[in-house]
Amino acid sequence: MKSVSKALSLLALEILLLVPSCLSQRVERGVKTSDQYWAETGLSSKELETLLSDESCGLDKKSFLACVNSVTSMLERYNTVLDFNGEFREIKAKDYETLTSEKKELRQWEKWIDANSEAKGGITSRAAIKPPFSFLKKLHELEQQFVKPQERSGVIAQGINGFLSVYKDPHTYIIPVAQYEEVISNSEAKQDKLGFIFRRIQGKIIIKKVFEGSPAFVAGLKRSDEIIQMNGKLAASLLPYQLAEMMRLRNSQRLSLVVSRGGEKRYVDLLKSDTVYPSVGSKMIEGSQRLGLLVLNKFSKGTCQVSKKHLTSMIEQGIRGLLIDVRDNPGGQLDEAACIANMFVKKGTLLFQTKYLDTLRPGETYMADEKQIYFGPVAVLINSGSASASEILAGSLKDLGRATLVGERTFGKGSFQDGHIWGPNSKVALFSTEGLYYFPSGWSPQLVGLEPDVPVAFNNSESQRESEMFFNPIKPLDTWTGPQTLAWLNKSKCSAINNGVALPQAGLGRDEDDRSSLLAEDLQLKEARSWMMCSTGAAQ
């Protein structure tokens, strides 16, 4: 999530609202550009030159592909690709299909290696390779042709992270210590945002979420709006990096959009502003049964304590059920996820465990160590952007029979990372994958994700997840093939759903709330509310 490698920037397109921007031209705490943070570290090309040496890139297939990903990660910033002859050329529309994920692009290079190998049937993964061109020379050419002095450290970091994504795994990366402390781990960091999340769905750019109070919200953008144009350019024809550049507004204060809603075109101007978007929000959903909605945007330091305040307030207002929204929440602190899960289960309950890739290191067990504060029914809204700590919270509650999951299959990141100062540069932190986490019944969501009990797709979308995006994701030694939860033993009529059969409505009529814009614009939330109304009605 936090890596600046090309592969992770693709995921960031789906969570533009949730990851702090660092892209404003202003130099204030938490509002510096990523390049400015990197410039402060003084990162030079020395370490990358070592990685891209002819000897290093020719060790084996994985090393070669790591070198490819390093160079292409840097080039994409300049709308440029590396062809099989080692030449630079401008990105064309036809390149999009292979540029949508690290995995797709590197599979093309892998096929090319095998096709041009003298060995029949291609080369083995451990066989040495003689690169057809020097990656080190490509680095120097890239620096001379494209890189400006003020962005040099940032570009080098992209190259290192691109290499690590393949040679190690997609979630091993380097990041400036100051950027991590001031922005990533800071729940109150300033964020220069337009306030909406979009993604490409069946060739169209569709808005998934609009953050309340943001410029997009004020301008009237809504979930499911299709973006036709961005600053006069056809949005659907823009490549991922180009879309990201549009959102950054490096030299402008305004983004002009043409959006379509119900076949009607709308012209919208968005003015960027510095806003502190909270990690937690809540709403009351009124109706024949009063329900609470707890929205978790990220798991940063202090998220649990803020969540407790919101939940306590809703309990005092007499909620009969709780909806927890972790859609498009990329994760964060494991401890925060464990603390929030603790609010819904009794003290002493096993929440989840971690196991290290180094089998000699003992894992950790996360237990509920405080009293349970909410005992009513819970539904958790999930989608393909729910990752890491979001999957921990949703999966633990599902596994323990405390929650029903509504929405789409999650991202499938079951790994955890530890950070420490990077040896070559004390101003840079290295986050490396240390192991995987496992739910109480013994399975990990790594590469699998969480399947919803109530499947509700967003615009029939097909989303990229951990298993589809990355070339070398961590693979669990014990891949889970059984049921995802033990709660299936106690399925009720309210959770054995949505196989073409409408949910029981528990006496719910078409009350005013059911027609509210909040529910009308969000089918996943509406279905979660229907399940909750059924559940609370059945409990009466």
Coordinates of C-alpha atoms in Angstrom, one line a residue:
M1 CA 0.0 0.0 0.0
K2 CA 2.7 2.4 0.9
S3 CA 5.3 1.3 -1.6
V4 CA 6.0 3.6 -4.5
S5 CA 6.6 0.8 -6.9
K6 CA 4.6 0.6 -10.1
A7 CA 2.6 -2.4 -9.0
L8 CA 1.5 -0.8 -5.8
S9 CA 0.7 2.5 -7.5
L10 CA -2.0 0.5 -9.4
L11 CA -3.6 -0.5 -6.1
A12 CA -3.3 3.1 -4.9
L13 CA -5.6 4.1 -7.8
E14 CA -8.4 2.3 -6.0
I15 CA -7.6 3.9 -2.6
L16 CA -6.7 7.5 -3.6
L17 CA -8.8 8.8 -0.8
L18 CA -7.4 6.6 1.9
V19 CA -3.6 6.9 1.4
P20 CA -2.3 10.4 2.4
S21 CA -1.4 12.3 -0.7
C22 CA 2.0 14.0 -0.1
L23 CA 1.5 15.4 -3.6
S24 CA 0.8 19.1 -3.0
Q25 CA 3.4 21.7 -4.0
R26 CA 3.2 23.3 -0.6
V27 CA 5.9 22.3 1.9
E28 CA 4.1 21.8 5.2
R29 CA 4.0 19.0 7.7
G30 CA 2.3 16.1 6.0
V31 CA 1.7 18.0 2.7
K32 CA 5.1 17.6 1.1
T33 CA 5.4 15.7 -2.2
S34 CA 6.8 12.2 -2.2
D35 CA 9.7 13.5 -4.2
Q36 CA 10.4 16.2 -1.5
Y37 CA 10.5 13.6 1.2
W38 CA 12.9 11.5 -0.8
A39 CA 15.1 14.5 -1.7
E40 CA 15.5 15.0 2.1
T41 CA 17.0 11.5 2.4
G42 CA 19.7 12.2 -0.1
L43 CA 19.2 8.7 -1.6
S44 CA 21.7 8.2 -4.4
S45 CA 21.8 5.6 -7.2
K46 CA 24.6 3.6 -5.5
E47 CA 22.4 0.9 -4.1
L48 CA 20.3 0.6 -7.3
E49 CA 23.4 0.4 -9.4
T50 CA 24.4 -2.7 -7.4
L51 CA 21.0 -4.3 -7.9
L52 CA 21.1 -3.6 -11.7
S53 CA 24.6 -4.8 -12.3
D54 CA 25.1 -7.2 -15.2
E55 CA 26.1 -9.9 -12.7
S56 CA 23.0 -9.4 -10.5
C57 CA 20.5 -9.3 -13.3
G58 CA 21.8 -12.5 -14.9
L59 CA 21.8 -14.7 -11.8
D60 CA 18.5 -16.4 -12.6
K61 CA 15.0 -15.7 -14.0
K62 CA 13.7 -14.0 -10.9
S63 CA 16.7 -11.6 -10.8
F64 CA 16.3 -10.8 -14.5
L65 CA 12.6 -10.0 -14.0
A66 CA 13.3 -7.9 -10.9
C67 CA 15.7 -5.8 -13.0
V68 CA 13.0 -5.4 -15.7
N69 CA 10.4 -4.3 -13.1
S70 CA 12.9 -1.9 -11.6
V71 CA 13.5 -0.1 -14.9
T72 CA 9.9 -0.2 -16.1
S73 CA 8.7 1.2 -12.7
M74 CA 10.9 4.3 -13.2
L75 CA 10.0 4.7 -16.8
E76 CA 6.3 4.7 -16.3
R77 CA 6.6 8.0 -14.5
Y78 CA 7.7 9.4 -17.9
N79 CA 5.0 7.7 -19.9
T80 CA 7.6 5.4 -21.4
V81 CA 8.1 1.6 -21.6
L82 CA 11.1 -0.6 -22.2
D83 CA 10.8 -2.9 -25.2
F84 CA 12.3 -6.4 -25.6
N85 CA 15.3 -4.8 -27.5
G86 CA 16.1 -2.6 -24.6
E87 CA 14.9 0.5 -26.2
F88 CA 12.7 3.3 -24.6
R89 CA 9.5 4.2 -26.4
E90 CA 6.4 6.2 -25.5
I91 CA 3.5 4.3 -24.0
K92 CA 0.7 3.6 -26.5
A93 CA -3.0 2.7 -25.9
K94 CA -2.2 -0.9 -27.0
D95 CA 0.2 -1.3 -24.1
Y96 CA -2.6 -0.8 -21.5
E97 CA -3.6 -4.4 -21.3
T98 CA -0.2 -5.5 -20.1
L99 CA 0.4 -2.4 -18.0
T100 CA -2.6 -2.9 -15.7
S101 CA -0.7 -5.2 -13.4
E102 CA 2.9 -6.1 -12.6
K103 CA 2.0 -9.8 -13.1
K104 CA 0.7 -9.3 -16.7
E105 CA 3.7 -7.2 -17.8
L106 CA 6.3 -9.6 -16.4
R107 CA 4.5 -12.6 -17.8
Q108 CA 5.2 -11.1 -21.2
W109 CA 8.9 -10.8 -20.4
E110 CA 8.9 -14.3 -19.0
K111 CA 7.5 -15.7 -22.2
W112 CA 10.0 -13.7 -24.2
I113 CA 12.9 -15.1 -22.2
D114 CA 11.7 -18.7 -22.8
A115 CA 11.0 -18.1 -26.5
N116 CA 14.5 -16.7 -27.0
S117 CA 16.3 -19.3 -24.8
E118 CA 18.5 -21.9 -26.5
A119 CA 17.2 -24.5 -24.0
K120 CA 14.2 -26.4 -25.2
G121 CA 11.1 -25.7 -23.3
G122 CA 12.5 -22.5 -21.9
I123 CA 15.0 -21.9 -19.1
T124 CA 14.5 -23.1 -15.5
S125 CA 13.9 -20.5 -12.7
R126 CA 17.4 -21.1 -11.2
A127 CA 19.4 -21.1 -14.4
A128 CA 21.7 -18.2 -15.1
I129 CA 20.6 -15.7 -17.8
K130 CA 22.7 -13.6 -20.2
P131 CA 20.7 -10.3 -20.3
P132 CA 20.4 -9.1 -23.9
F133 CA 21.2 -5.6 -22.8
S134 CA 22.8 -3.9 -19.8
F135 CA 20.2 -2.7 -17.2
L136 CA 22.9 -0.6 -15.6
K137 CA 23.3 1.3 -18.9
K138 CA 19.5 1.6 -19.1
L139 CA 19.5 3.3 -15.7
H140 CA 22.1 5.8 -16.7
E141 CA 20.3 6.5 -20.0
L142 CA 17.0 7.0 -18.1
E143 CA 18.7 9.4 -15.7
Q144 CA 20.2 11.5 -18.5
Q145 CA 17.1 11.6 -20.7
F146 CA 14.3 12.1 -18.2
V147 CA 15.2 12.7 -14.5
K148 CA 15.3 16.2 -13.1
P149 CA 17.6 16.9 -10.1
Q150 CA 14.8 17.5 -7.6
E151 CA 13.1 14.1 -8.4
R152 CA 16.2 12.0 -8.7
S153 CA 16.0 10.4 -5.2
G154 CA 12.3 9.6 -5.7
V155 CA 12.9 7.9 -9.1
I156 CA 15.8 5.9 -7.6
A157 CA 13.4 4.8 -4.8
Q158 CA 10.9 3.7 -7.4
G159 CA 13.5 1.6 -9.0
I160 CA 14.6 -0.1 -5.8
N161 CA 11.0 -0.8 -4.8
G162 CA 10.2 -2.2 -8.2
F163 CA 13.2 -4.6 -7.8
L164 CA 12.1 -5.6 -4.3
S165 CA 8.5 -6.2 -5.4
V166 CA 9.7 -9.1 -7.6
Y167 CA 12.9 -10.3 -5.9
K168 CA 11.4 -10.3 -2.4
D169 CA 7.6 -9.7 -2.4
P170 CA 5.2 -6.9 -3.3
H171 CA 5.0 -5.6 0.2
T172 CA 8.7 -5.3 0.9
Y173 CA 9.7 -1.7 0.3
I174 CA 11.6 1.4 1.4
I175 CA 10.1 4.7 2.5
P176 CA 11.4 7.9 4.0
V177 CA 11.2 7.8 7.8
A178 CA 9.8 11.3 7.9
Q179 CA 7.1 10.5 5.4
Y180 CA 6.0 7.4 7.4
E181 CA 6.0 9.3 10.7
E182 CA 4.3 12.4 9.4
V183 CA 1.8 11.0 7.0
I184 CA 1.4 7.2 6.8
S185 CA 1.0 6.4 10.5
N186 CA -0.6 9.8 11.4
S187 CA -4.3 9.6 11.6
E188 CA -4.6 13.4 11.5
A189 CA -2.1 14.1 8.7
K190 CA -3.1 16.8 6.3
Q191 CA -4.2 15.4 3.0
D192 CA -4.4 17.3 -0.2
K193 CA -7.3 15.4 -1.8
L194 CA -10.2 15.8 -4.1
G195 CA -12.1 13.2 -2.0
F196 CA -13.2 10.4 -4.3
I197 CA -12.2 6.9 -5.2
F198 CA -12.5 5.6 -8.7
R199 CA -11.6 2.5 -10.7
R200 CA -11.7 1.1 -14.2
I201 CA -14.7 -1.2 -14.6
Q202 CA -15.3 -2.9 -18.0
G203 CA -13.4 -0.1 -19.8
K204 CA -15.1 2.7 -17.9
I205 CA -13.9 5.0 -15.1
I206 CA -16.5 4.7 -12.3
I207 CA -16.6 6.5 -9.0
K208 CA -16.7 4.0 -6.1
K209 CA -16.9 6.3 -3.1
V210 CA -17.2 10.0 -2.3
F211 CA -15.8 11.2 1.0
E212 CA -18.3 13.4 2.9
G213 CA -17.2 17.0 3.2
S214 CA -14.6 16.7 0.4
P215 CA -14.4 18.9 -2.8
A216 CA -16.0 16.0 -4.7
F217 CA -18.9 15.8 -2.2
V218 CA -19.4 19.6 -2.4
A219 CA -19.4 19.4 -6.2
G220 CA -22.1 16.8 -6.1
L221 CA -20.2 13.7 -7.4
K222 CA -21.9 10.5 -6.4
R223 CA -21.1 6.8 -6.2
S224 CA -21.6 5.1 -9.6
D225 CA -21.0 8.3 -11.6
E226 CA -19.0 7.5 -14.8
I227 CA -16.1 9.9 -15.5
I228 CA -16.1 10.7 -19.2
Q229 CA -13.3 13.3 -19.4
M230 CA -10.5 14.6 -17.2
N231 CA -9.2 18.1 -18.1
G232 CA -10.5 17.5 -21.7
K233 CA -9.0 14.1 -22.1
L234 CA -11.0 10.9 -22.5
A235 CA -10.7 9.2 -19.1
A236 CA -11.1 5.7 -20.4
S237 CA -8.1 6.1 -22.7
L238 CA -5.8 7.1 -19.9
L239 CA -3.3 4.6 -18.5
P240 CA -3.1 4.0 -14.7
Y241 CA -0.1 6.3 -14.2
Q242 CA -1.7 9.0 -16.4
L243 CA -4.9 8.8 -14.3
A244 CA -2.8 9.2 -11.1
E245 CA -1.0 12.2 -12.6
M246 CA -4.3 13.9 -13.3
M247 CA -5.3 13.5 -9.7
R248 CA -2.1 14.9 -8.4
L249 CA -2.7 18.4 -9.7
R250 CA 1.0 19.2 -9.6
N251 CA 0.7 22.6 -11.3
S252 CA -3.0 23.4 -10.9
Q253 CA -5.6 24.0 -8.3
R254 CA -8.5 22.6 -10.3
L255 CA -9.6 19.4 -12.0
S256 CA -12.3 19.6 -14.6
L257 CA -14.5 16.6 -15.2
V258 CA -17.3 15.5 -17.4
V259 CA -19.3 12.8 -15.7
S260 CA -22.3 10.8 -16.8
R261 CA -25.2 9.9 -14.4
G262 CA -28.3 8.1 -15.8
G263 CA -27.3 9.0 -19.3
E264 CA -27.1 12.7 -18.5
K265 CA -23.7 14.5 -18.8
R266 CA -22.6 16.9 -16.0
Y267 CA -19.7 19.3 -16.0
V268 CA -17.9 19.5 -12.7
D269 CA -14.9 21.6 -11.5
L270 CA -13.1 20.3 -8.4
L271 CA -10.9 22.7 -6.4
K272 CA -8.2 21.0 -4.3
S273 CA -8.0 21.8 -0.6
D274 CA -6.1 20.7 2.4
T275 CA -8.4 18.7 4.6
V276 CA -8.0 16.3 7.5
Y277 CA -10.1 13.3 6.7
P278 CA -10.7 11.3 9.9
S279 CA -9.9 7.6 10.0
V280 CA -13.2 6.9 11.6
G281 CA -16.8 8.1 11.0
S282 CA -20.3 7.1 12.1
K283 CA -23.9 7.6 11.2
M284 CA -27.3 6.6 12.6
I285 CA -29.6 4.9 10.1
E286 CA -33.1 5.5 11.2
G287 CA -36.1 3.4 10.4
S288 CA -38.3 0.8 12.0
Q289 CA -35.1 -0.4 13.7
R290 CA -32.4 2.0 14.6
L291 CA -29.0 0.9 13.2
G292 CA -25.5 2.3 13.6
L293 CA -23.0 2.6 10.8
L294 CA -19.3 2.7 11.7
V295 CA -17.0 3.7 8.8
L296 CA -13.3 2.7 9.2
N297 CA -11.1 4.4 6.5
K298 CA -7.8 3.2 7.7
F299 CA -6.2 1.6 10.8
S300 CA -3.8 4.2 12.0
K301 CA -2.6 4.9 15.6
G302 CA -5.5 5.7 17.8
T303 CA -8.2 4.3 15.4
C304 CA -9.5 1.9 18.1
Q305 CA -10.0 4.5 20.8
V306 CA -11.9 6.8 18.4
S307 CA -14.0 3.8 17.2
K308 CA -14.9 3.1 20.8
K309 CA -16.2 6.6 21.3
H310 CA -18.3 6.4 18.2
L311 CA -19.6 3.0 19.1
T312 CA -20.4 4.0 22.7
S313 CA -22.3 7.0 21.5
M314 CA -24.4 4.8 19.1
I315 CA -25.1 2.3 21.9
E316 CA -26.3 5.1 24.1
Q317 CA -28.7 6.1 21.3
G318 CA -30.2 2.6 21.4
I319 CA -29.0 0.9 18.2
R320 CA -30.4 -2.5 17.5
G321 CA -27.7 -3.6 15.1
L322 CA -24.3 -2.3 13.8
L323 CA -22.9 -2.1 10.2
I324 CA -19.1 -1.8 10.0
D325 CA -17.8 -0.4 6.7
V326 CA -14.2 -1.4 5.7
R327 CA -14.6 -1.1 2.0
D328 CA -11.6 0.4 0.3
N329 CA -9.7 0.4 3.6
P330 CA -6.2 -0.7 2.8
G331 CA -5.3 -1.7 6.3
G332 CA -2.7 -0.4 8.7
Q333 CA -1.8 -1.3 12.3
L334 CA -2.5 -4.9 13.4
D335 CA -2.9 -3.9 17.1
E336 CA -5.7 -1.4 16.1
A337 CA -7.6 -4.2 14.3
A338 CA -7.2 -6.5 17.3
C339 CA -8.4 -3.8 19.6
I340 CA -11.5 -3.1 17.5
A341 CA -12.4 -6.8 17.2
N342 CA -12.1 -7.0 21.0
M343 CA -15.2 -4.7 21.3
F344 CA -17.4 -7.5 19.9
V345 CA -16.2 -10.6 21.7
K346 CA -15.8 -11.6 25.3
K347 CA -12.5 -11.2 27.2
G348 CA -10.1 -14.1 26.7
T349 CA -11.2 -14.9 23.1
L350 CA -8.6 -15.8 20.5
L351 CA -8.7 -13.2 17.8
F352 CA -6.0 -14.3 15.4
Q353 CA -2.4 -15.5 15.3
T354 CA 0.7 -14.5 13.4
K355 CA 3.3 -17.0 12.1
Y356 CA 6.7 -16.0 10.9
L357 CA 8.2 -17.1 7.6
D358 CA 11.3 -18.0 9.6
T359 CA 9.9 -21.1 11.3
L360 CA 12.5 -20.7 14.1
R361 CA 10.8 -17.6 15.3
P362 CA 7.8 -18.0 17.6
G363 CA 4.6 -16.5 16.4
E364 CA 2.3 -14.2 18.4
T365 CA -1.2 -14.7 19.6
Y366 CA -3.7 -11.9 19.8
M367 CA -6.3 -12.3 22.5
A368 CA -9.3 -10.1 23.6
D369 CA -7.9 -8.6 26.8
E370 CA -10.7 -6.2 27.6
K371 CA -14.4 -6.5 28.3
Q372 CA -16.8 -6.8 25.4
I373 CA -18.8 -3.6 24.9
Y374 CA -21.3 -4.5 22.1
F375 CA -23.4 -7.6 22.0
G376 CA -25.8 -7.0 19.2
P377 CA -25.8 -8.3 15.6
V378 CA -23.0 -7.1 13.3
A379 CA -22.6 -6.9 9.5
V380 CA -19.3 -5.9 7.9
L381 CA -19.2 -4.4 4.4
I382 CA -16.2 -5.5 2.4
N383 CA -14.9 -5.2 -1.2
S384 CA -11.8 -5.8 -3.3
G385 CA -10.1 -2.8 -1.7
S386 CA -10.5 -4.2 1.8
A387 CA -7.0 -5.4 2.6
S388 CA -4.6 -6.4 5.5
A389 CA -6.0 -5.1 8.8
S390 CA -9.4 -4.7 7.3
E391 CA -9.4 -8.5 6.5
I392 CA -8.1 -9.2 10.0
L393 CA -11.1 -7.4 11.6
A394 CA -13.7 -8.8 9.2
G395 CA -12.3 -12.3 9.1
S396 CA -11.8 -12.6 12.8
L397 CA -15.4 -11.5 13.5
K398 CA -16.7 -13.8 10.8
D399 CA -14.6 -16.8 12.0
L400 CA -15.9 -16.3 15.6
G401 CA -19.5 -16.1 14.4
R402 CA -19.9 -12.5 15.4
A403 CA -20.4 -10.9 12.0
T404 CA -21.9 -11.5 8.6
L405 CA -19.9 -10.2 5.6
V406 CA -21.6 -8.3 2.9
G407 CA -20.2 -7.2 -0.5
E408 CA -17.3 -8.6 -2.6
R409 CA -14.3 -10.8 -2.0
T410 CA -11.5 -8.9 -0.3
F411 CA -8.0 -8.2 -1.6
G412 CA -6.2 -11.2 -0.1
K413 CA -3.3 -9.7 1.8
G414 CA -2.6 -11.9 4.8
S415 CA 1.0 -10.9 5.3
F416 CA 2.4 -8.5 7.9
Q417 CA 5.5 -6.3 7.7
D418 CA 8.0 -5.0 10.2
G419 CA 10.0 -1.8 9.7
H420 CA 13.5 -0.8 10.7
I421 CA 16.1 1.7 9.6
W422 CA 17.6 0.8 6.3
G423 CA 21.4 0.1 6.7
P424 CA 22.6 2.2 3.7
N425 CA 20.6 5.3 4.7
S426 CA 19.5 6.2 8.2
K427 CA 16.7 8.5 6.9
V428 CA 15.1 5.6 5.1
A429 CA 13.0 2.8 6.6
L430 CA 12.8 -0.7 5.1
F431 CA 9.6 -2.6 5.6
S432 CA 9.9 -6.3 4.9
T433 CA 7.4 -9.1 5.0
E434 CA 7.9 -11.2 8.1
G435 CA 5.0 -13.6 8.1
L436 CA 1.3 -14.3 7.8
Y437 CA -1.7 -14.0 10.1
Y438 CA -4.2 -16.8 10.7
F439 CA -7.8 -16.7 12.0
P440 CA -9.0 -18.8 15.0
S441 CA -10.0 -21.8 12.9
G442 CA -6.5 -21.9 11.3
W443 CA -6.6 -20.3 7.9
S444 CA -5.0 -17.3 6.3
P445 CA -6.6 -15.0 3.7
Q446 CA -3.3 -14.6 1.9
L447 CA -4.1 -14.9 -1.9
V448 CA -7.6 -16.2 -1.0
G449 CA -9.4 -13.2 0.5
L450 CA -12.6 -13.2 2.4
E451 CA -15.8 -14.4 0.6
P452 CA -18.9 -12.5 1.6
D453 CA -21.9 -14.3 3.2
V454 CA -24.1 -11.8 1.3
P455 CA -22.5 -11.3 -2.2
V456 CA -23.3 -7.9 -3.6
A457 CA -21.2 -6.7 -6.5
F458 CA -20.5 -3.1 -7.3
N459 CA -21.5 -2.5 -10.9
N460 CA -20.7 -6.1 -11.7
S461 CA -17.0 -5.2 -11.4
E462 CA -14.1 -7.5 -11.7
S463 CA -11.3 -6.3 -9.4
Q464 CA -7.6 -6.9 -9.3
R465 CA -6.4 -8.5 -6.1
E466 CA -3.2 -9.7 -4.5
S467 CA -3.1 -12.9 -6.6
E468 CA -3.8 -11.2 -9.9
M469 CA -1.7 -8.0 -9.5
F470 CA 1.7 -9.2 -8.4
F471 CA 4.3 -11.5 -10.0
N472 CA 5.8 -12.9 -6.8
P473 CA 3.3 -12.8 -3.9
I474 CA 4.0 -14.7 -0.7
K475 CA 2.4 -18.2 -0.9
P476 CA 1.3 -19.8 2.4
L477 CA 2.8 -23.2 3.1
D478 CA -0.6 -24.4 4.1
T479 CA -3.0 -23.0 1.5
W480 CA -6.5 -23.1 2.9
T481 CA -9.1 -25.0 0.9
G482 CA -11.8 -25.7 3.5
P483 CA -14.7 -23.5 4.7
Q484 CA -13.7 -20.0 5.5
T485 CA -15.5 -19.9 8.8
L486 CA -16.9 -22.2 11.4
A487 CA -20.0 -20.0 11.7
W488 CA -21.5 -21.8 8.7
L489 CA -22.6 -24.5 11.2
N490 CA -25.1 -22.0 12.6
K491 CA -26.4 -20.2 9.5
S492 CA -29.7 -18.5 9.9
K493 CA -32.3 -17.7 7.3
C494 CA -30.8 -14.1 7.4
S495 CA -27.3 -15.2 6.5
A496 CA -28.0 -18.0 4.0
I497 CA -28.4 -15.5 1.3
N498 CA -28.4 -14.0 -1.9
N499 CA -28.6 -16.8 -4.4
G500 CA -31.3 -15.1 -6.3
V501 CA -33.7 -15.1 -3.4
A502 CA -34.7 -11.8 -1.8
L503 CA -33.9 -11.3 1.9
P504 CA -36.7 -11.6 4.4
Q505 CA -37.6 -8.0 5.4
A506 CA -38.7 -8.7 9.0
G507 CA -41.8 -6.6 8.6
L508 CA -39.8 -3.7 7.1
G509 CA -41.9 -1.5 4.8
R510 CA -40.8 1.2 2.4
D511 CA -40.1 3.6 5.2
E512 CA -38.5 7.0 4.7
D513 CA -35.0 5.7 5.4
D514 CA -35.2 3.0 2.7
R515 CA -35.7 5.8 0.2
S516 CA -32.9 7.9 1.5
S517 CA -30.0 8.9 -0.8
L518 CA -27.6 7.1 1.5
L519 CA -29.2 3.7 0.8
A520 CA -30.5 4.4 -2.7
E521 CA -27.0 5.1 -4.0
D522 CA -25.3 2.2 -2.2
L523 CA -26.7 -1.2 -3.0
Q524 CA -24.1 -3.0 -0.8
L525 CA -25.1 -0.8 2.2
K526 CA -28.8 -1.4 1.5
E527 CA -28.4 -5.2 1.4
A528 CA -26.4 -5.0 4.6
R529 CA -29.2 -3.1 6.2
S530 CA -31.7 -5.6 4.9
W531 CA -29.8 -8.4 6.5
M532 CA -29.6 -6.5 9.7
M533 CA -33.3 -5.8 9.7
C534 CA -34.0 -9.4 9.1
S535 CA -31.6 -10.4 11.9
T536 CA -33.0 -8.0 14.5
G537 CA -36.6 -8.9 13.4
A538 CA -35.9 -12.6 13.8
A539 CA -34.5 -12.0 17.2
Q540 CA -37.6 -10.3 18.5

